[in-house]
PDB file of C-alpha atoms in Angstrom:
ATOM      1  CA  ALA A   1      -1.388  12.435  -5.679  1.00 46.00           C
ATOM      2  CA  GLU A   2      -2.061   8.984  -4.322  1.00 49.00           C
ATOM      3  CA  GLY A   3      -5.463   7.324  -4.059  1.00 45.00           C
ATOM      4  CA  GLY A   4      -7.003   4.607  -1.957  1.00 48.00           C
ATOM      5  CA  GLN A   5     -10.327   2.856  -1.555  1.00 48.00           C
ATOM      6  CA  ASP A   6     -12.397   2.937   1.613  1.00 50.00           C
ATOM      7  CA  THR A   7     -15.673   1.183   2.413  1.00 48.00           C
ATOM      8  CA  ASP A   8     -17.957   1.845   5.361  1.00 48.00           C
ATOM      9  CA  PRO A   9     -18.663  -1.599   6.883  1.00 44.00           C
ATOM     10  CA  THR A  10     -21.975  -0.350   8.371  1.00 46.00           C
ATOM     11  CA  ASP A  11     -23.349   0.935   5.046  1.00 47.00           C
ATOM     12  CA  ASN A  12     -24.113  -1.496   2.229  1.00 42.00           C
ATOM     13  CA  SER A  13     -25.238   1.125  -0.301  1.00 42.00           C
ATOM     14  CA  GLU A  14     -23.117   1.989  -3.307  1.00 41.00           C
ATOM     15  CA  LEU A  15     -22.536   5.443  -1.808  1.00 39.00           C
ATOM     16  CA  ALA A  16     -20.518   3.766   0.948  1.00 57.00           C
ATOM     17  CA  LEU A  17     -17.645   3.214  -1.480  1.00 72.00           C
ATOM     18  CA  ARG A  18     -15.257   6.137  -1.127  1.00 78.00           C
ATOM     19  CA  LEU A  19     -12.131   7.346  -2.871  1.00 85.00           C
ATOM     20  CA  VAL A  20      -9.441   8.787  -0.626  1.00 88.00           C
ATOM     21  CA  VAL A  21      -6.966  11.113  -2.340  1.00 87.00           C
ATOM     22  CA  VAL A  22      -3.795  12.556  -0.808  1.00 88.00           C
ATOM     23  CA  GLY A  23      -1.110  14.781  -2.305  1.00 89.00           C
ATOM     24  CA  ALA A  24      -0.128  18.409  -2.771  1.00 89.00           C
ATOM     25  CA  VAL A  25      -2.111  21.400  -4.027  1.00 82.00           C
ATOM     26  CA  GLY A  26      -0.837  24.355  -6.045  1.00 78.00           C
ATOM     27  CA  ASP A  27       1.077  26.005  -3.194  1.00 72.00           C
ATOM     28  CA  GLN A  28       2.686  22.621  -2.431  1.00 83.00           C
ATOM     29  CA  SER A  29       0.880  22.277   0.881  1.00 91.00           C
ATOM     30  CA  GLY A  30      -0.508  18.843   1.652  1.00 94.00           C
ATOM     31  CA  PHE A  31      -4.115  17.717   1.537  1.00 92.00           C
ATOM     32  CA  VAL A  32      -6.276  14.685   2.275  1.00 94.00           C
ATOM     33  CA  GLY A  33      -9.722  14.339   0.719  1.00 93.00           C
ATOM     34  CA  CYS A  34     -12.533  11.796   0.780  1.00 92.00           C
ATOM     35  CA  HIS A  35     -14.995  11.499  -2.121  1.00 88.00           C
ATOM     36  CA  ARG A  36     -17.968   9.243  -2.768  1.00 82.00           C
ATOM     37  CA  ILE A  37     -17.260   7.203  -5.882  1.00 79.00           C
ATOM     38  CA  ALA A  38     -20.919   6.825  -6.898  1.00 79.00           C
ATOM     39  CA  ASP A  39     -21.556  10.551  -7.425  1.00 78.00           C
ATOM     40  CA  GLY A  40     -18.119  12.177  -7.049  1.00 76.00           C
ATOM     41  CA  GLU A  41     -19.266  14.301  -4.129  1.00 84.00           C
ATOM     42  CA  ALA A  42     -16.528  15.465  -1.765  1.00 87.00           C
ATOM     43  CA  GLN A  43     -17.384  14.355   1.763  1.00 91.00           C
ATOM     44  CA  TRP A  44     -14.537  16.247   3.359  1.00 94.00           C
ATOM     45  CA  GLN A  45     -11.088  17.700   2.692  1.00 93.00           C
ATOM     46  CA  VAL A  46      -8.183  18.647   4.934  1.00 94.00           C
ATOM     47  CA  ARG A  47      -5.892  21.266   3.355  1.00 93.00           C
ATOM     48  CA  GLY A  48      -2.868  23.327   4.302  1.00 93.00           C
ATOM     49  CA  LEU A  49      -0.818  20.468   5.758  1.00 94.00           C
ATOM     50  CA  GLU A  50       2.866  21.331   6.241  1.00 93.00           C
ATOM     51  CA  ALA A  51       4.064  17.924   5.031  1.00 95.00           C
ATOM     52  CA  VAL A  52       2.715  16.305   1.872  1.00 96.00           C
ATOM     53  CA  PRO A  53       0.932  12.946   2.294  1.00 96.00           C
ATOM     54  CA  VAL A  54       2.308  10.503  -0.279  1.00 95.00           C
ATOM     55  CA  CYS A  55       0.642   7.175   0.597  1.00 95.00           C
ATOM     56  CA  VAL A  56      -2.661   6.122   2.106  1.00 95.00           C
ATOM     57  CA  ALA A  57      -4.498   3.121   3.570  1.00 95.00           C
ATOM     58  CA  ALA A  58      -8.016   2.722   4.949  1.00 92.00           C
ATOM     59  CA  ASP A  59     -10.083   0.198   6.879  1.00 90.00           C
ATOM     60  CA  GLY A  60     -13.626   1.608   6.801  1.00 83.00           C
ATOM     61  CA  ARG A  61     -13.402   3.548  10.074  1.00 91.00           C
ATOM     62  CA  TRP A  62     -10.024   5.238   9.798  1.00 94.00           C
ATOM     63  CA  ILE A  63      -7.834   6.658   7.043  1.00 95.00           C
ATOM     64  CA  TYR A  64      -4.053   6.429   7.467  1.00 97.00           C
ATOM     65  CA  ALA A  65      -1.787   8.836   5.579  1.00 97.00           C
ATOM     66  CA  GLY A  66       2.015   8.721   5.452  1.00 97.00           C
ATOM     67  CA  ASP A  67       3.841  11.918   4.494  1.00 97.00           C
ATOM     68  CA  ASP A  68       7.169  13.078   3.103  1.00 97.00           C
ATOM     69  CA  ALA A  69       8.401  14.057   6.585  1.00 97.00           C
ATOM     70  CA  GLY A  70       8.031  10.533   7.981  1.00 98.00           C
ATOM     71  CA  ARG A  71       4.809  11.078   9.912  1.00 98.00           C
ATOM     72  CA  VAL A  72       1.762   8.829   9.919  1.00 98.00           C
ATOM     73  CA  THR A  73      -1.546  10.588  10.578  1.00 98.00           C
ATOM     74  CA  VAL A  74      -4.920   8.965  11.188  1.00 97.00           C
ATOM     75  CA  TYR A  75      -8.214  10.605  10.207  1.00 97.00           C
ATOM     76  CA  ARG A  76     -11.764   9.589  10.999  1.00 95.00           C
ATOM     77  CA  ALA A  77     -13.281   8.345   7.739  1.00 92.00           C
ATOM     78  CA  THR A  78     -16.686   9.935   8.291  1.00 91.00           C
ATOM     79  CA  ASP A  79     -15.590  13.554   8.718  1.00 94.00           C
ATOM     80  CA  GLY A  80     -11.788  13.865   8.408  1.00 95.00           C
ATOM     81  CA  GLN A  81     -11.236  14.594  12.097  1.00 96.00           C
ATOM     82  CA  GLN A  82      -7.587  13.924  13.019  1.00 97.00           C
ATOM     83  CA  VAL A  83      -7.269  11.115  15.563  1.00 97.00           C
ATOM     84  CA  TRP A  84      -3.494  11.089  16.013  1.00 97.00           C
ATOM     85  CA  SER A  85      -0.276  12.006  14.212  1.00 98.00           C
ATOM     86  CA  ARG A  86       3.094  10.481  15.033  1.00 97.00           C
ATOM     87  CA  GLN A  87       6.702  10.647  13.787  1.00 98.00           C
ATOM     88  CA  VAL A  88       6.921   6.937  12.973  1.00 98.00           C
ATOM     89  CA  HIS A  89       9.799   7.309  10.476  1.00 98.00           C
ATOM     90  CA  THR A  90      12.740   9.644   9.920  1.00 97.00           C
ATOM     91  CA  LYS A  91      12.377   9.415   6.138  1.00 96.00           C
ATOM     92  CA  LEU A  92       9.531   9.700   3.617  1.00 98.00           C
ATOM     93  CA  VAL A  93       6.806   7.105   4.169  1.00 98.00           C
ATOM     94  CA  THR A  94       6.487   5.005   1.013  1.00 98.00           C
ATOM     95  CA  ALA A  95       3.760   2.472   1.880  1.00 98.00           C
ATOM     96  CA  LEU A  96       1.074   1.655   4.424  1.00 98.00           C
ATOM     97  CA  VAL A  97      -1.116  -1.388   5.035  1.00 97.00           C
ATOM     98  CA  VAL A  98      -3.683  -2.162   7.731  1.00 97.00           C
ATOM     99  CA  LEU A  99      -3.248  -5.510   9.504  1.00 97.00           C
ATOM    100  CA  PRO A 100      -5.744  -7.406  11.690  1.00 94.00           C
ATOM    101  CA  GLY A 101      -5.487  -7.125  15.445  1.00 93.00           C
ATOM    102  CA  GLY A 102      -5.199  -3.350  15.660  1.00 95.00           C
ATOM    103  CA  VAL A 103      -1.847  -3.038  13.871  1.00 97.00           C
ATOM    104  CA  ILE A 104      -0.651  -0.997  10.902  1.00 98.00           C
ATOM    105  CA  ALA A 105       2.554  -1.543   8.936  1.00 98.00           C
ATOM    106  CA  SER A 106       4.392   1.355   7.331  1.00 99.00           C
ATOM    107  CA  ALA A 107       7.604   1.545   5.310  1.00 98.00           C
ATOM    108  CA  ASP A 108      10.009   4.294   4.335  1.00 98.00           C
ATOM    109  CA  TRP A 109      12.596   5.577   1.869  1.00 98.00           C
ATOM    110  CA  GLY A 110      15.449   4.084   3.880  1.00 97.00           C
ATOM    111  CA  GLY A 111      14.131   0.507   3.799  1.00 98.00           C
ATOM    112  CA  LYS A 112      12.637   0.406   7.287  1.00 98.00           C
ATOM    113  CA  ILE A 113       9.303  -1.281   8.046  1.00 98.00           C
ATOM    114  CA  VAL A 114       7.518  -0.380  11.290  1.00 99.00           C
ATOM    115  CA  LEU A 115       4.622  -2.171  12.979  1.00 98.00           C
ATOM    116  CA  SER A 116       2.569   0.310  15.011  1.00 98.00           C
ATOM    117  CA  ARG A 117      -0.452   0.187  17.267  1.00 97.00           C
ATOM    118  CA  GLN A 118      -3.550   1.340  15.438  1.00 95.00           C
ATOM    119  CA  ARG A 119      -5.045   3.281  18.323  1.00 94.00           C
ATOM    120  CA  ASP A 120      -2.115   5.606  19.013  1.00 95.00           C
ATOM    121  CA  GLY A 121       0.795   4.881  16.623  1.00 95.00           C
ATOM    122  CA  ALA A 122       3.091   3.445  19.291  1.00 97.00           C
ATOM    123  CA  GLU A 123       5.825   1.275  17.761  1.00 97.00           C
ATOM    124  CA  LEU A 124       5.537  -2.462  18.337  1.00 97.00           C
ATOM    125  CA  HIS A 125       8.457  -3.669  16.227  1.00 98.00           C
ATOM    126  CA  SER A 126      10.587  -2.674  13.243  1.00 98.00           C
ATOM    127  CA  PHE A 127      12.509  -4.426  10.465  1.00 97.00           C
ATOM    128  CA  GLN A 128      15.539  -3.059   8.589  1.00 94.00           C
ATOM    129  CA  GLN A 129      16.409  -5.899   6.190  1.00 95.00           C
ATOM    130  CA  HIS A 130      15.650  -3.960   2.998  1.00 96.00           C
ATOM    131  CA  ARG A 131      18.827  -2.252   1.779  1.00 96.00           C
ATOM    132  CA  ASP A 132      17.013   0.491  -0.161  1.00 97.00           C
ATOM    133  CA  ARG A 133      13.603   2.120  -0.094  1.00 97.00           C
ATOM    134  CA  VAL A 134      10.534  -0.078   0.259  1.00 98.00           C
ATOM    135  CA  SER A 135       8.247   0.404  -2.722  1.00 98.00           C
ATOM    136  CA  ASP A 136       5.133  -1.404  -1.515  1.00 97.00           C
ATOM    137  CA  LEU A 137       3.483  -3.405   1.251  1.00 98.00           C
ATOM    138  CA  GLY A 138       0.676  -5.948   1.126  1.00 97.00           C
ATOM    139  CA  ALA A 139      -0.988  -8.387   3.502  1.00 97.00           C
ATOM    140  CA  TRP A 140      -2.937 -11.639   3.388  1.00 96.00           C
ATOM    141  CA  ALA A 141      -5.102 -12.322   6.436  1.00 93.00           C
ATOM    142  CA  GLN A 142      -6.988 -15.427   5.205  1.00 91.00           C
ATOM    143  CA  GLN A 143      -4.200 -17.658   6.429  1.00 86.00           C
ATOM    144  CA  ASN A 144      -2.544 -18.523   9.717  1.00 90.00           C
ATOM    145  CA  PRO A 145      -0.096 -17.082  10.468  1.00 94.00           C
ATOM    146  CA  LEU A 146      -0.876 -13.674   8.992  1.00 96.00           C
ATOM    147  CA  ARG A 147       1.373 -12.834   6.032  1.00 98.00           C
ATOM    148  CA  LEU A 148       2.954  -9.464   5.265  1.00 98.00           C
ATOM    149  CA  PHE A 149       4.690  -8.882   1.929  1.00 98.00           C
ATOM    150  CA  SER A 150       7.106  -6.122   0.924  1.00 98.00           C
ATOM    151  CA  SER A 151       8.935  -5.100  -2.239  1.00 98.00           C
ATOM    152  CA  GLY A 152      11.955  -2.853  -2.514  1.00 98.00           C
ATOM    153  CA  TRP A 153      14.411  -1.016  -4.697  1.00 98.00           C
ATOM    154  CA  ASP A 154      17.090  -3.400  -3.425  1.00 98.00           C
ATOM    155  CA  GLY A 155      15.507  -5.923  -5.816  1.00 98.00           C
ATOM    156  CA  THR A 156      13.921  -8.096  -3.142  1.00 98.00           C
ATOM    157  CA  VAL A 157      10.381  -9.154  -2.380  1.00 98.00           C
ATOM    158  CA  ARG A 158       9.969 -10.426   1.153  1.00 98.00           C
ATOM    159  CA  LEU A 159       7.525 -12.508   3.181  1.00 98.00           C
ATOM    160  CA  TRP A 160       7.112 -11.712   6.870  1.00 98.00           C
ATOM    161  CA  TYR A 161       5.136 -13.177   9.753  1.00 98.00           C
ATOM    162  CA  PRO A 162       4.424  -9.880  11.534  1.00 97.00           C
ATOM    163  CA  GLU A 163       2.782 -11.490  14.567  1.00 96.00           C
ATOM    164  CA  GLN A 164       6.032 -13.387  15.149  1.00 96.00           C
ATOM    165  CA  PHE A 165       8.200 -10.367  14.248  1.00 96.00           C
ATOM    166  CA  ARG A 166      10.223 -12.353  11.739  1.00 96.00           C
ATOM    167  CA  LEU A 167      11.303 -12.516   8.117  1.00 98.00           C
ATOM    168  CA  VAL A 168      10.365 -15.877   6.581  1.00 97.00           C
ATOM    169  CA  ARG A 169      12.021 -15.721   3.156  1.00 97.00           C
ATOM    170  CA  PHE A 170      12.816 -13.432   0.266  1.00 97.00           C
ATOM    171  CA  VAL A 171      13.322 -13.555  -3.488  1.00 98.00           C
ATOM    172  CA  GLN A 172      16.260 -11.627  -4.967  1.00 97.00           C
ATOM    173  CA  LEU A 173      15.423 -10.154  -8.376  1.00 97.00           C
ATOM    174  CA  ASN A 174      17.911  -8.826 -10.916  1.00 93.00           C
ATOM    175  CA  GLU A 175      16.494  -5.301 -10.749  1.00 96.00           C
ATOM    176  CA  PRO A 176      14.449  -3.080  -8.438  1.00 98.00           C
ATOM    177  CA  ALA A 177      10.885  -4.039  -7.566  1.00 98.00           C
ATOM    178  CA  VAL A 178       9.038  -0.738  -7.971  1.00 97.00           C
ATOM    179  CA  GLY A 179       5.712  -2.106  -6.747  1.00 96.00           C
ATOM    180  CA  MET A 180       3.729  -5.248  -6.018  1.00 97.00           C
ATOM    181  CA  GLU A 181       0.252  -6.638  -5.462  1.00 97.00           C
ATOM    182  CA  VAL A 182      -0.794  -9.659  -3.417  1.00 96.00           C
ATOM    183  CA  ILE A 183      -2.756 -12.223  -5.432  1.00 94.00           C
ATOM    184  CA  ASP A 184      -3.316 -14.679  -2.578  1.00 92.00           C
ATOM    185  CA  GLY A 185      -1.400 -15.976   0.429  1.00 91.00           C
ATOM    186  CA  ARG A 186       1.177 -17.622  -1.802  1.00 94.00           C
ATOM    187  CA  HIS A 187       1.429 -15.586  -5.004  1.00 95.00           C
ATOM    188  CA  ILE A 188       2.347 -11.975  -5.634  1.00 97.00           C
ATOM    189  CA  VAL A 189       3.077  -9.947  -8.748  1.00 97.00           C
ATOM    190  CA  ALA A 190       5.903  -7.395  -8.768  1.00 98.00           C
ATOM    191  CA  ALA A 191       6.821  -4.749 -11.322  1.00 97.00           C
ATOM    192  CA  ASN A 192      10.286  -3.748 -12.539  1.00 97.00           C
ATOM    193  CA  PRO A 193      11.322  -0.259 -13.760  1.00 96.00           C
ATOM    194  CA  GLN A 194      10.699  -1.211 -17.410  1.00 96.00           C
ATOM    195  CA  GLY A 195       7.033  -1.999 -16.781  1.00 96.00           C
ATOM    196  CA  ASP A 196       7.378  -5.794 -16.809  1.00 97.00           C
ATOM    197  CA  LEU A 197       5.350  -7.953 -14.423  1.00 97.00           C
ATOM    198  CA  LEU A 198       7.026 -10.731 -12.448  1.00 97.00           C
ATOM    199  CA  TRP A 199       4.701 -13.411 -11.080  1.00 96.00           C
ATOM    200  CA  ILE A 200       6.258 -14.881  -7.935  1.00 97.00           C
ATOM    201  CA  ASP A 201       5.503 -17.963  -5.860  1.00 97.00           C
ATOM    202  CA  MET A 202       6.629 -16.965  -2.373  1.00 96.00           C
ATOM    203  CA  ASP A 203       6.294 -20.486  -0.948  1.00 95.00           C
ATOM    204  CA  SER A 204       8.933 -21.802  -3.351  1.00 96.00           C
ATOM    205  CA  ALA A 205      10.718 -18.414  -3.620  1.00 96.00           C
ATOM    206  CA  GLN A 206      10.669 -18.519  -7.420  1.00 96.00           C
ATOM    207  CA  VAL A 207       9.668 -16.233 -10.261  1.00 96.00           C
ATOM    208  CA  THR A 208       7.206 -18.377 -12.221  1.00 95.00           C
ATOM    209  CA  ARG A 209       6.582 -16.035 -15.134  1.00 94.00           C
ATOM    210  CA  ALA A 210       7.636 -12.654 -16.519  1.00 95.00           C
ATOM    211  CA  GLU A 211       5.586 -10.692 -19.020  1.00 94.00           C
ATOM    212  CA  PRO A 212       5.246  -7.102 -20.249  1.00 95.00           C
ATOM    213  CA  SER A 213       2.421  -5.091 -18.742  1.00 95.00           C
ATOM    214  CA  GLY A 214       1.974  -3.073 -21.913  1.00 94.00           C
ATOM    215  CA  LEU A 215       2.937   0.086 -20.009  1.00 95.00           C
ATOM    216  CA  SER A 216       6.259   1.908 -19.904  1.00 95.00           C
ATOM    217  CA  TYR A 217       6.074   2.138 -16.097  1.00 95.00           C
ATOM    218  CA  VAL A 218       3.864   0.579 -13.423  1.00 95.00           C
ATOM    219  CA  HIS A 219       2.717   3.055 -10.791  1.00 92.00           C
ATOM    220  CA  ALA A 220      -0.044   1.025  -9.144  1.00 91.00           C
ATOM    221  CA  MET A 221      -1.718  -2.394  -9.280  1.00 92.00           C
ATOM    222  CA  LEU A 222      -5.003  -3.694  -7.907  1.00 91.00           C
ATOM    223  CA  VAL A 223      -6.684  -7.104  -7.981  1.00 91.00           C
ATOM    224  CA  VAL A 224     -10.445  -6.725  -8.515  1.00 86.00           C
ATOM    225  CA  PRO A 225     -13.172  -9.304  -7.726  1.00 81.00           C
ATOM    226  CA  SER A 226     -13.522 -10.407 -11.358  1.00 80.00           C
ATOM    227  CA  ASP A 227     -10.079 -12.013 -10.986  1.00 87.00           C
ATOM    228  CA  ARG A 228      -8.421  -9.307 -13.036  1.00 92.00           C
ATOM    229  CA  LEU A 229      -5.299  -7.306 -12.293  1.00 94.00           C
ATOM    230  CA  LEU A 230      -5.606  -3.586 -13.035  1.00 93.00           C
ATOM    231  CA  VAL A 231      -2.254  -1.973 -13.835  1.00 94.00           C
ATOM    232  CA  SER A 232      -1.783   1.807 -14.092  1.00 93.00           C
ATOM    233  CA  ASP A 233       1.129   4.001 -15.121  1.00 90.00           C
ATOM    234  CA  GLY A 234      -0.127   6.793 -12.851  1.00 85.00           C
ATOM    235  CA  LEU A 235      -1.033   8.989 -15.805  1.00 85.00           C
ATOM    236  CA  ARG A 236      -3.869   8.019 -18.130  1.00 85.00           C
ATOM    237  CA  HIS A 237      -3.280   4.397 -19.039  1.00 92.00           C
ATOM    238  CA  VAL A 238      -4.815   1.388 -17.277  1.00 93.00           C
ATOM    239  CA  ARG A 239      -4.470  -2.234 -18.393  1.00 94.00           C
ATOM    240  CA  SER A 240      -6.630  -5.153 -17.266  1.00 94.00           C
ATOM    241  CA  LEU A 241      -4.900  -8.540 -17.162  1.00 92.00           C
ATOM    242  CA  PRO A 242      -6.110 -11.994 -16.066  1.00 91.00           C
ATOM    243  CA  VAL A 243      -4.635 -13.527 -12.935  1.00 87.00           C
ATOM    244  CA  GLN A 244      -6.341 -16.932 -12.684  1.00 62.00           C
ATOM    245  CA  HIS A 245      -3.905 -18.798 -14.926  1.00 54.00           C
ATOM    246  CA  HIS A 246      -0.930 -17.722 -12.792  1.00 53.00           C
ATOM    247  CA  ARG A 247      -2.197 -19.466  -9.655  1.00 51.00           C
TER     248      ARG A 247
END
C-alpha cells in the first residue's frame, strides 16, 4: 500500500488532516481509502478496482491515484466520488505530484514524465529523458520559475522547469536513485538501494554529502515542519534526521 497526506483548506480543525491509502486487498483488487488522522475514522473507501493504485497525491480538494495499468484517476476528497480516469501512461505509474496552475505531473516505469491538465487529464507535454523507471517526483512552487524534480533508476536526479517544458540540468549518480525528497528550491535528498542518503545541491549539480540513513532500504521520505527528515523502510522502521545543517 501507499499513503499520502491530504488537508482540507476550508477546515482548520485537526480532523481536517486526512490519510489517503491506496493498494490491493486480499483478492488483489485495488482500493482507495481516506481516513481522518485524528481519530482513525474511515471517511470513505473505494474497493474492487480492476487495476491496483500504487501511488497517490492530494491537494485538499482532489485525490490523484496512479495504478499499475498506467491510468491516473481523480477522486473527490470529501466523498471518494470519481471525477475522471484516463490512460495517461502505457506502463505502471510510479509517482505523482500536484503542480500550481491546474497541472499534475506523473511518471512511469519506462522513464516517461507526463504533464496533464488537472480538470480532465488531457496531456500538455511529456518528457522521456530518464532511461529507466522514475522513482519519485517533487516540486517547489516558492520560486519563479516553478521547479519540478525527478529521480530515477538510471541513476539521475533531474531539475525541470515544467512551465517552459524543459530540462534544466541533472546529476548523474553512480547507482540508482530509488527515491527523493525536496528540501527547498535548491536542495534535495536522494536515496540509493543500500539505504544511504545523498544530499544534492541542484544549482551546482553536486552531491554535497552522503550518509547512511540507518535503514537497509529507503521506501519513503518526508520533510516535516520541525525541519526534520522522516525516513521509512516501508515496514516498521522510521528514522528522524535533521536537515538544517545541509542547507
